[in-house]
Amino acid sequence: MAYEITLSKKTDKAGRAELLIRMRLNGISQRAKSGLHIYTKHVREESYISSKGRPSTRLVITVPRSKFPEAIHTEEVKKQLDELIKFIDEQVVTYGQNNISKGWLDQVIKSFFSKESPTPQPEEPKALSIFDYFDMFLENKPQTPGTYRQYMVFYRIFQRFEMYKQVEDSEFHITFSNIDVNLLNELDHYMKHEFKLLKKFPKILKAVPESRMPGERGQNTVNGYFKKLRAFVMWAIDQELMDKSPFRKFKISKEVYGTPYMLTHDELYQLRDTDLSRRPALAVQRDIFLFHCCIGCRVSDLKTMTRANVINGEVHYIARKTSTGHPLTLKIPLNKMATAILERYADEDRKALLPFISDQKYNEAIKEIMTIAGITRNVVIRNSLTGEQEIRPINEIASSHMARRTFTHIIYKTFKDQALVSELTGHAPNSAAFARYREVDQELKRDMVSALD
């Protein structure tokens, strides 16, 4: 006795089709519906040579490795199909092949599902939204708290984008099947104009709020969000939830940055020598910023340091940005300025290495300190929204990340060896960020040109 399993050409909205069974036995050939529905993406045709030496094809059910409801459903269907075939075999023996009449197979299948102790039909899986899958993706993705927060910002933008689409089509939902180039182009437009659209549709922001009203976004910011969506798409493909990536045709544009700005060696010491005796709270933040400039780490790493990170006159830490990939312990020797600052703020009762305030207040303090110190020279920056160059006083645009740029620039200018400096900063050998930080200065340009003399 032989069975041929095929798929019905009709599928439901979830992408499931009914399995059809054809039974062949000594000239008897009957075909019937199995009553079992399966996700078509979990079924494939396989070529083989039959017992009579003829090329044939057969249906193969592939159960995904994941434990998502769709995979569990397919696993249950495969199990039930095996039990159904076994039941049909038993009924052939009971009835005898001479008693098999027209419609017999259909009646046997119906009796299989109406037995006294039937194998329960697999429950219809709960339809998961794209955001349920995004939650699963985030749960299984190793990342730093900062990166997780960035993903959650995009998560909320993605939710608001779906709601915006529902203004025109109340039945619309983002699914793996409709994430295509057209949808990505619409998302690109939405992210760049969301600050306007939310004023027009305030209910969307009320449903998916932010701590503050979203502002205008530049291309670099939008690119960052698309990279997060691309990571989610690649995960979905690995989980067999999608067949191909729309990012093959939708290209994320390259980030464009202006010339970085940082403090010079003289300005660093000008900041140190500024009298802030009348502003003691500001003096504390000035010292923290100076210490920051002396070790060149990211502010997220600095805020998590304790006195345990100081070992034999060095600061030892694993950069949080790389801690989930290829963790590297950086060891930064402390110079005289950094050592003096640590001694000044030594406090056994404080867990943190230094008395920090919030990120926002820290950045505000840096701007005010530089203004008082008279470090107000103009620098050329790139407007992240318009892409145009602007000239701004450095004290107005200073922030905590300028400490890392200052550290990198001053040391590179002195030693001119990227490999050595990267040992202190943790930059990869071919880091594009490093190239921006090290700004080729006029002195180096003159040295380069003098080589022609």
Tab-separated table of C-alpha atoms in Angstrom:
chain	number	residue	atom	x	y	z
A	1	MET	CA	0.000	0.000	0.000
A	2	ALA	CA	1.309	3.476	-0.906
A	3	TYR	CA	0.264	6.975	0.043
A	4	GLU	CA	0.818	10.236	-1.809
A	5	ILE	CA	0.511	13.447	0.196
A	6	THR	CA	-0.181	16.675	-1.677
A	7	LEU	CA	-1.260	20.210	-0.813
A	8	SER	CA	-4.537	21.868	-1.652
A	9	LYS	CA	-4.090	24.909	-3.892
A	10	LYS	CA	-6.295	26.957	-1.582
A	11	THR	CA	-4.675	28.708	1.383
A	12	ASP	CA	-6.162	30.742	4.211
A	13	LYS	CA	-5.035	34.207	5.333
A	14	ALA	CA	-2.407	32.690	7.628
A	15	GLY	CA	-0.785	30.830	4.731
A	16	ARG	CA	-2.086	27.352	5.629
A	17	ALA	CA	-3.287	24.752	3.131
A	18	GLU	CA	-5.014	21.385	3.662
A	19	LEU	CA	-3.055	18.177	3.195
A	20	LEU	CA	-4.625	15.752	0.689
A	21	ILE	CA	-4.075	11.976	0.845
A	22	ARG	CA	-4.119	9.553	-2.092
A	23	MET	CA	-4.113	5.833	-1.235
A	24	ARG	CA	-3.047	3.225	-3.800
A	25	LEU	CA	-3.606	-0.506	-3.159
A	26	ASN	CA	-3.644	-3.245	-5.829
A	27	GLY	CA	-5.508	-1.197	-8.400
A	28	ILE	CA	-7.500	0.778	-5.823
A	29	SER	CA	-6.839	4.551	-5.891
A	30	GLN	CA	-8.743	6.913	-3.615
A	31	ARG	CA	-8.105	10.553	-2.756
A	32	ALA	CA	-9.526	12.463	0.219
A	33	LYS	CA	-9.026	15.544	2.349
A	34	SER	CA	-7.005	14.855	5.476
A	35	GLY	CA	-8.630	17.517	7.641
A	36	LEU	CA	-5.141	18.710	8.564
A	37	HIS	CA	-3.930	22.188	7.616
A	38	ILE	CA	-0.275	23.154	7.500
A	39	TYR	CA	1.780	26.303	6.864
A	40	THR	CA	2.905	26.029	3.238
A	41	LYS	CA	6.300	27.571	4.041
A	42	HIS	CA	7.035	24.469	6.154
A	43	VAL	CA	6.471	22.108	3.221
A	44	ARG	CA	8.715	21.372	0.247
A	45	GLU	CA	8.862	18.928	-2.654
A	46	GLU	CA	11.684	16.395	-2.782
A	47	SER	CA	12.776	14.404	-5.820
A	48	TYR	CA	13.411	10.660	-5.468
A	49	ILE	CA	13.468	7.401	-7.460
A	50	SER	CA	10.451	5.162	-6.818
A	51	SER	CA	10.644	1.405	-6.147
A	52	LYS	CA	9.876	0.907	-9.847
A	53	GLY	CA	12.873	3.030	-10.832
A	54	ARG	CA	10.837	6.057	-11.905
A	55	PRO	CA	11.731	9.680	-11.030
A	56	SER	CA	9.082	10.951	-8.615
A	57	THR	CA	8.471	13.740	-6.133
A	58	ARG	CA	7.113	13.645	-2.630
A	59	LEU	CA	6.046	16.185	-0.055
A	60	VAL	CA	8.400	16.745	2.877
A	61	ILE	CA	7.295	18.527	6.048
A	62	THR	CA	10.090	20.549	7.630
A	63	VAL	CA	9.555	21.451	11.278
A	64	PRO	CA	11.457	24.682	12.165
A	65	ARG	CA	13.925	24.572	15.045
A	66	SER	CA	12.197	27.447	16.837
A	67	LYS	CA	9.427	27.031	19.385
A	68	PHE	CA	7.129	29.685	17.957
A	69	PRO	CA	3.404	28.796	17.714
A	70	GLU	CA	3.682	28.213	13.944
A	71	ALA	CA	6.483	25.676	14.433
A	72	ILE	CA	4.609	23.916	17.249
A	73	HIS	CA	1.508	23.747	15.042
A	74	THR	CA	3.498	22.168	12.184
A	75	GLU	CA	5.073	19.645	14.541
A	76	GLU	CA	1.608	18.604	15.790
A	77	VAL	CA	0.252	18.292	12.224
A	78	LYS	CA	3.189	16.082	11.218
A	79	LYS	CA	2.567	13.859	14.233
A	80	GLN	CA	-1.157	13.605	13.472
A	81	LEU	CA	-0.499	12.806	9.819
A	82	ASP	CA	1.699	9.872	10.870
A	83	GLU	CA	-1.035	8.638	13.227
A	84	LEU	CA	-3.671	9.021	10.511
A	85	ILE	CA	-1.660	6.943	8.020
A	86	LYS	CA	-1.176	4.268	10.683
A	87	PHE	CA	-4.935	4.298	11.378
A	88	ILE	CA	-5.747	3.869	7.669
A	89	ASP	CA	-3.371	0.871	7.496
A	90	GLU	CA	-5.155	-0.720	10.471
A	91	GLN	CA	-8.585	-0.172	8.878
A	92	VAL	CA	-7.465	-1.815	5.614
A	93	VAL	CA	-6.545	-4.946	7.593
A	94	THR	CA	-9.839	-4.828	9.527
A	95	TYR	CA	-12.108	-4.286	6.504
A	96	GLY	CA	-10.115	-6.272	3.961
A	97	GLN	CA	-9.165	-4.741	0.651
A	98	ASN	CA	-12.039	-6.486	-1.148
A	99	ASN	CA	-14.513	-4.502	0.984
A	100	ILE	CA	-13.060	-1.090	0.120
A	101	SER	CA	-15.725	0.764	-1.831
A	102	LYS	CA	-15.990	4.237	-3.303
A	103	GLY	CA	-15.627	6.944	-0.668
A	104	TRP	CA	-14.122	4.519	1.836
A	105	LEU	CA	-10.977	6.602	2.492
A	106	ASP	CA	-13.024	9.724	3.208
A	107	GLN	CA	-15.166	7.817	5.738
A	108	VAL	CA	-12.090	6.343	7.464
A	109	ILE	CA	-10.526	9.787	7.863
A	110	LYS	CA	-13.755	11.132	9.347
A	111	SER	CA	-13.905	8.203	11.777
A	112	PHE	CA	-10.286	8.926	12.783
A	113	PHE	CA	-11.322	12.352	14.026
A	114	SER	CA	-14.543	11.083	15.636
A	115	LYS	CA	-13.057	8.135	17.525
A	116	GLU	CA	-13.997	7.692	21.148
A	117	SER	CA	-10.518	8.830	22.198
A	118	PRO	CA	-9.437	10.894	19.254
A	119	THR	CA	-6.072	12.503	18.953
A	120	PRO	CA	-6.968	16.142	19.611
A	121	GLN	CA	-6.784	18.490	16.669
A	122	PRO	CA	-3.914	20.933	17.126
A	123	GLU	CA	-5.215	24.179	18.482
A	124	GLU	CA	-5.216	27.133	16.185
A	125	PRO	CA	-2.087	29.071	17.104
A	126	LYS	CA	-2.600	32.482	18.533
A	127	ALA	CA	-1.852	34.994	15.837
A	128	LEU	CA	1.289	36.854	16.901
A	129	SER	CA	1.827	40.432	15.845
A	130	ILE	CA	5.049	41.732	14.358
A	131	PHE	CA	5.700	43.366	17.733
A	132	ASP	CA	5.347	40.045	19.576
A	133	TYR	CA	8.117	38.732	17.334
A	134	PHE	CA	10.147	41.914	17.945
A	135	ASP	CA	9.893	41.196	21.677
A	136	MET	CA	11.238	37.679	21.075
A	137	PHE	CA	14.056	39.127	18.986
A	138	LEU	CA	15.069	41.532	21.746
A	139	GLU	CA	14.903	38.806	24.403
A	140	ASN	CA	17.388	36.690	22.454
A	141	LYS	CA	19.733	39.478	21.351
A	142	PRO	CA	22.751	40.119	23.616
A	143	GLN	CA	23.148	43.874	23.972
A	144	THR	CA	24.085	46.650	26.335
A	145	PRO	CA	21.371	48.592	28.215
A	146	GLY	CA	22.077	51.629	26.009
A	147	THR	CA	21.600	49.658	22.804
A	148	TYR	CA	18.414	48.123	24.190
A	149	ARG	CA	17.019	51.598	24.873
A	150	GLN	CA	17.802	52.617	21.278
A	151	TYR	CA	15.967	49.540	19.996
A	152	MET	CA	12.976	50.444	22.147
A	153	VAL	CA	12.893	53.965	20.688
A	154	PHE	CA	12.645	52.428	17.210
A	155	TYR	CA	10.109	49.873	18.507
A	156	ARG	CA	7.780	52.715	19.488
A	157	ILE	CA	8.348	54.535	16.181
A	158	PHE	CA	7.450	51.309	14.363
A	159	GLN	CA	4.250	51.002	16.416
A	160	ARG	CA	3.264	54.594	15.642
A	161	PHE	CA	4.021	54.024	11.952
A	162	GLU	CA	1.569	51.104	11.899
A	163	MET	CA	-1.070	53.271	13.575
A	164	TYR	CA	-0.424	56.025	11.034
A	165	LYS	CA	-1.013	53.522	8.215
A	166	GLN	CA	-4.250	52.488	9.932
A	167	VAL	CA	-5.600	56.015	9.550
A	168	GLU	CA	-6.215	55.180	5.875
A	169	ASP	CA	-6.749	51.429	6.307
A	170	SER	CA	-8.093	50.345	9.688
A	171	GLU	CA	-7.350	46.680	8.858
A	172	PHE	CA	-3.674	47.289	8.133
A	173	HIS	CA	-1.045	45.500	10.209
A	174	ILE	CA	2.666	45.184	9.605
A	175	THR	CA	3.505	41.562	8.855
A	176	PHE	CA	6.564	39.724	7.618
A	177	SER	CA	4.912	39.356	4.228
A	178	ASN	CA	4.365	43.096	3.682
A	179	ILE	CA	7.746	44.352	4.877
A	180	ASP	CA	9.005	45.189	1.414
A	181	VAL	CA	10.790	48.032	-0.379
A	182	ASN	CA	7.591	50.083	-0.662
A	183	LEU	CA	6.906	49.810	3.065
A	184	LEU	CA	10.501	50.771	3.875
A	185	ASN	CA	10.221	53.857	1.675
A	186	GLU	CA	7.027	54.826	3.504
A	187	LEU	CA	8.745	54.236	6.856
A	188	ASP	CA	11.662	56.416	5.747
A	189	HIS	CA	9.266	59.276	4.953
A	190	TYR	CA	7.369	58.747	8.212
A	191	MET	CA	10.476	58.823	10.420
A	192	LYS	CA	11.697	62.053	8.811
A	193	HIS	CA	8.307	63.769	9.149
A	194	GLU	CA	6.910	62.154	12.300
A	195	PHE	CA	7.281	65.387	14.296
A	196	LYS	CA	4.759	67.002	11.906
A	197	LEU	CA	2.447	64.005	11.529
A	198	LEU	CA	2.009	63.555	15.281
A	199	LYS	CA	0.727	67.119	15.568
A	200	LYS	CA	-1.858	66.242	12.936
A	201	PHE	CA	-2.742	62.914	14.599
A	202	PRO	CA	-2.145	63.456	18.351
A	203	LYS	CA	-4.016	60.253	19.280
A	204	ILE	CA	-1.113	58.231	17.882
A	205	LEU	CA	1.369	59.791	20.294
A	206	LYS	CA	-1.116	59.408	23.125
A	207	ALA	CA	-1.358	55.675	22.375
A	208	VAL	CA	2.421	55.192	22.048
A	209	PRO	CA	3.971	58.052	24.028
A	210	GLU	CA	7.543	59.288	24.398
A	211	SER	CA	9.081	61.123	27.322
A	212	ARG	CA	9.224	64.164	25.052
A	213	MET	CA	7.749	65.115	21.689
A	214	PRO	CA	9.795	63.525	18.839
A	215	GLY	CA	11.760	66.126	16.937
A	216	GLU	CA	12.989	66.376	13.377
A	217	ARG	CA	15.372	63.548	12.473
A	218	GLY	CA	18.418	63.725	10.236
A	219	GLN	CA	19.488	61.034	7.782
A	220	ASN	CA	22.126	59.575	10.109
A	221	THR	CA	19.502	59.031	12.817
A	222	VAL	CA	17.079	57.436	10.356
A	223	ASN	CA	19.886	55.204	9.073
A	224	GLY	CA	20.522	53.992	12.619
A	225	TYR	CA	16.872	52.967	12.999
A	226	PHE	CA	16.905	51.156	9.657
A	227	LYS	CA	19.957	49.171	10.791
A	228	LYS	CA	17.979	48.023	13.805
A	229	LEU	CA	15.083	46.976	11.592
A	230	ARG	CA	17.525	45.151	9.305
A	231	ALA	CA	18.897	43.214	12.296
A	232	PHE	CA	15.328	42.193	13.168
A	233	VAL	CA	14.668	41.119	9.562
A	234	MET	CA	17.838	38.989	9.478
A	235	TRP	CA	16.761	37.329	12.720
A	236	ALA	CA	13.323	36.618	11.206
A	237	ILE	CA	14.974	34.997	8.184
A	238	ASP	CA	17.088	32.813	10.481
A	239	GLN	CA	13.876	31.786	12.265
A	240	GLU	CA	12.263	30.972	8.869
A	241	LEU	CA	9.639	33.674	9.391
A	242	MET	CA	10.722	35.483	6.216
A	243	ASP	CA	12.139	34.175	2.951
A	244	LYS	CA	14.298	37.105	1.873
A	245	SER	CA	15.388	40.531	3.038
A	246	PRO	CA	13.874	43.683	1.494
A	247	PHE	CA	17.195	45.361	2.307
A	248	ARG	CA	18.685	43.666	-0.751
A	249	LYS	CA	16.917	46.302	-2.814
A	250	PHE	CA	16.451	49.016	-0.190
A	251	LYS	CA	19.902	50.405	0.484
A	252	ILE	CA	20.619	52.252	3.720
A	253	SER	CA	22.552	55.367	2.783
A	254	LYS	CA	26.012	55.894	4.209
A	255	GLU	CA	26.321	58.096	7.291
A	256	VAL	CA	27.882	61.478	6.690
A	257	TYR	CA	29.698	63.282	9.505
A	258	GLY	CA	31.333	66.659	9.701
A	259	THR	CA	34.858	67.375	10.929
A	260	PRO	CA	34.925	66.526	14.641
A	261	TYR	CA	35.654	69.222	17.189
A	262	MET	CA	37.611	68.754	20.400
A	263	LEU	CA	39.739	70.618	22.928
A	264	THR	CA	43.388	71.332	22.249
A	265	HIS	CA	46.070	70.535	24.821
A	266	ASP	CA	46.237	74.203	25.848
A	267	GLU	CA	42.456	74.489	26.182
A	268	LEU	CA	42.376	71.401	28.391
A	269	TYR	CA	44.710	73.069	30.876
A	270	GLN	CA	42.904	76.394	30.474
A	271	LEU	CA	39.802	74.568	31.654
A	272	ARG	CA	41.710	73.049	34.572
A	273	ASP	CA	43.050	76.443	35.733
A	274	THR	CA	39.711	78.290	35.533
A	275	ASP	CA	38.678	79.581	38.969
A	276	LEU	CA	35.326	78.056	39.906
A	277	SER	CA	35.590	78.606	43.659
A	278	ARG	CA	32.309	80.512	43.612
A	279	ARG	CA	30.616	77.640	41.777
A	280	PRO	CA	31.655	74.539	43.758
A	281	ALA	CA	29.042	72.255	42.161
A	282	LEU	CA	30.232	73.305	38.714
A	283	ALA	CA	33.847	72.742	39.773
A	284	VAL	CA	33.019	69.114	40.571
A	285	GLN	CA	31.608	68.534	37.082
A	286	ARG	CA	34.636	70.307	35.568
A	287	ASP	CA	36.922	67.849	37.366
A	288	ILE	CA	34.856	64.890	36.195
A	289	PHE	CA	35.101	66.146	32.617
A	290	LEU	CA	38.881	66.597	32.950
A	291	PHE	CA	39.192	63.047	34.294
A	292	HIS	CA	37.015	61.922	31.399
A	293	CYS	CA	39.433	63.595	28.959
A	294	CYS	CA	42.332	61.806	30.644
A	295	ILE	CA	41.024	58.271	30.080
A	296	GLY	CA	39.000	58.728	26.853
A	297	CYS	CA	36.208	56.242	27.557
A	298	ARG	CA	32.559	56.569	26.595
A	299	VAL	CA	30.402	58.309	29.188
A	300	SER	CA	28.348	55.110	29.669
A	301	ASP	CA	31.516	53.303	30.752
A	302	LEU	CA	32.662	56.146	33.004
A	303	LYS	CA	29.361	56.201	34.896
A	304	THR	CA	29.566	52.500	35.758
A	305	MET	CA	33.119	52.624	37.121
A	306	THR	CA	33.860	52.101	40.791
A	307	ARG	CA	37.117	52.228	42.752
A	308	ALA	CA	37.517	48.529	41.933
A	309	ASN	CA	38.276	49.592	38.356
A	310	VAL	CA	41.455	51.348	39.546
A	311	ILE	CA	44.277	48.792	39.695
A	312	ASN	CA	47.939	49.674	40.228
A	313	GLY	CA	47.603	53.228	38.952
A	314	GLU	CA	45.495	52.207	35.931
A	315	VAL	CA	41.798	52.200	35.088
A	316	HIS	CA	40.735	48.736	33.883
A	317	TYR	CA	37.362	48.319	32.173
A	318	ILE	CA	35.536	46.424	29.426
A	319	ALA	CA	33.895	48.791	26.960
A	320	ARG	CA	30.125	48.231	27.220
A	321	LYS	CA	29.700	48.782	23.473
A	322	THR	CA	31.783	45.667	22.771
A	323	SER	CA	31.021	43.655	25.914
A	324	THR	CA	28.420	41.477	24.135
A	325	GLY	CA	30.584	40.787	21.090
A	326	HIS	CA	34.341	40.478	21.535
A	327	PRO	CA	34.988	41.886	25.017
A	328	LEU	CA	38.356	43.571	25.413
A	329	THR	CA	39.730	44.805	28.707
A	330	LEU	CA	41.246	48.263	28.287
A	331	LYS	CA	43.956	49.405	30.706
A	332	ILE	CA	44.492	53.164	30.870
A	333	PRO	CA	47.414	54.464	32.962
A	334	LEU	CA	46.376	57.449	35.062
A	335	ASN	CA	48.367	60.656	34.552
A	336	LYS	CA	49.003	63.208	37.292
A	337	MET	CA	45.829	65.193	36.599
A	338	ALA	CA	43.597	62.100	36.704
A	339	THR	CA	45.280	60.764	39.858
A	340	ALA	CA	44.854	64.097	41.641
A	341	ILE	CA	41.147	64.195	40.756
A	342	LEU	CA	40.577	60.675	42.085
A	343	GLU	CA	42.315	61.535	45.347
A	344	ARG	CA	40.269	64.735	45.662
A	345	TYR	CA	36.968	62.878	45.407
A	346	ALA	CA	37.893	59.678	47.239
A	347	ASP	CA	34.874	58.502	49.215
A	348	GLU	CA	34.620	54.976	50.616
A	349	ASP	CA	30.858	55.343	51.112
A	350	ARG	CA	30.180	56.214	47.468
A	351	LYS	CA	29.749	53.301	45.075
A	352	ALA	CA	30.503	55.304	41.904
A	353	LEU	CA	34.085	56.287	41.110
A	354	LEU	CA	33.128	59.968	40.899
A	355	PRO	CA	30.064	62.016	42.007
A	356	PHE	CA	28.044	61.991	38.783
A	357	ILE	CA	24.854	63.822	37.960
A	358	SER	CA	22.435	62.974	35.127
A	359	ASP	CA	23.702	62.829	31.531
A	360	GLN	CA	21.666	65.866	30.533
A	361	LYS	CA	22.878	68.000	33.458
A	362	TYR	CA	26.450	66.835	32.855
A	363	ASN	CA	26.278	68.088	29.258
A	364	GLU	CA	24.731	71.374	30.361
A	365	ALA	CA	27.503	71.807	32.937
A	366	ILE	CA	30.222	71.199	30.310
A	367	LYS	CA	28.798	73.995	28.130
A	368	GLU	CA	28.644	76.406	31.054
A	369	ILE	CA	32.163	75.559	32.266
A	370	MET	CA	33.636	76.186	28.812
A	371	THR	CA	31.790	79.498	28.568
A	372	ILE	CA	33.198	80.644	31.927
A	373	ALA	CA	36.671	79.449	30.905
A	374	GLY	CA	36.481	81.557	27.745
A	375	ILE	CA	36.791	78.578	25.374
A	376	THR	CA	34.431	79.959	22.766
A	377	ARG	CA	36.267	79.623	19.453
A	378	ASN	CA	34.187	78.958	16.364
A	379	VAL	CA	34.170	75.510	14.768
A	380	VAL	CA	32.666	74.229	11.529
A	381	ILE	CA	30.023	71.568	12.046
A	382	ARG	CA	27.599	69.717	9.793
A	383	ASN	CA	23.914	70.323	10.469
A	384	SER	CA	22.535	66.809	10.943
A	385	LEU	CA	19.130	67.813	9.565
A	386	THR	CA	20.039	69.891	6.526
A	387	GLY	CA	23.475	68.435	5.784
A	388	GLU	CA	24.799	71.981	5.404
A	389	GLN	CA	27.905	73.348	7.147
A	390	GLU	CA	27.465	75.766	10.022
A	391	ILE	CA	29.833	77.814	12.157
A	392	ARG	CA	29.109	77.585	15.885
A	393	PRO	CA	30.977	78.517	19.102
A	394	ILE	CA	32.449	75.304	20.526
A	395	ASN	CA	31.073	76.000	24.012
A	396	GLU	CA	27.493	75.948	22.667
A	397	ILE	CA	27.784	72.464	21.155
A	398	ALA	CA	30.137	70.793	23.653
A	399	SER	CA	29.037	67.503	25.209
A	400	SER	CA	30.450	64.578	27.178
A	401	HIS	CA	31.582	62.734	24.029
A	402	MET	CA	34.003	65.576	23.319
A	403	ALA	CA	36.159	64.133	26.127
A	404	ARG	CA	36.734	60.932	24.112
A	405	ARG	CA	37.560	62.919	20.972
A	406	THR	CA	39.943	65.161	22.913
A	407	PHE	CA	41.778	62.181	24.418
A	408	THR	CA	42.107	60.447	21.024
A	409	HIS	CA	43.140	63.568	19.134
A	410	ILE	CA	45.811	64.813	21.566
A	411	ILE	CA	47.478	61.402	21.923
A	412	TYR	CA	47.341	60.650	18.195
A	413	LYS	CA	48.777	64.093	17.390
A	414	THR	CA	51.716	63.338	19.686
A	415	PHE	CA	52.479	59.739	18.679
A	416	LYS	CA	50.846	59.473	15.215
A	417	ASP	CA	50.327	55.709	15.604
A	418	GLN	CA	46.741	54.529	15.338
A	419	ALA	CA	47.525	51.010	16.560
A	420	LEU	CA	49.045	52.341	19.796
A	421	VAL	CA	46.234	54.809	20.443
A	422	SER	CA	43.623	52.111	19.771
A	423	GLU	CA	45.131	50.122	22.655
A	424	LEU	CA	43.835	52.899	24.909
A	425	THR	CA	40.555	53.716	23.168
A	426	GLY	CA	39.398	50.267	22.065
A	427	HIS	CA	38.826	51.335	18.460
A	428	ALA	CA	39.129	48.631	15.804
A	429	PRO	CA	42.215	48.942	13.538
A	430	ASN	CA	40.068	50.041	10.588
A	431	SER	CA	37.621	52.112	12.623
A	432	ALA	CA	35.909	54.851	10.636
A	433	ALA	CA	35.143	56.613	13.930
A	434	PHE	CA	38.851	56.788	14.747
A	435	ALA	CA	39.532	58.479	11.425
A	436	ARG	CA	37.039	61.187	12.354
A	437	TYR	CA	38.433	61.669	15.861
A	438	ARG	CA	42.080	62.068	14.933
A	439	GLU	CA	41.561	65.199	12.743
A	440	VAL	CA	44.616	65.859	10.587
A	441	ASP	CA	45.990	69.117	12.027
A	442	GLN	CA	47.907	71.876	10.276
A	443	GLU	CA	51.247	70.828	11.794
A	444	LEU	CA	50.922	67.329	10.394
A	445	LYS	CA	49.915	68.734	7.018
A	446	ARG	CA	53.079	70.861	6.943
A	447	ASP	CA	55.182	67.810	7.830
A	448	MET	CA	53.589	65.884	4.985
A	449	VAL	CA	54.129	68.633	2.420
A	450	SER	CA	57.725	69.258	3.543
A	451	ALA	CA	58.538	65.711	2.464
A	452	LEU	CA	58.608	67.097	-1.097
A	453	ASP	CA	61.487	69.504	-0.264
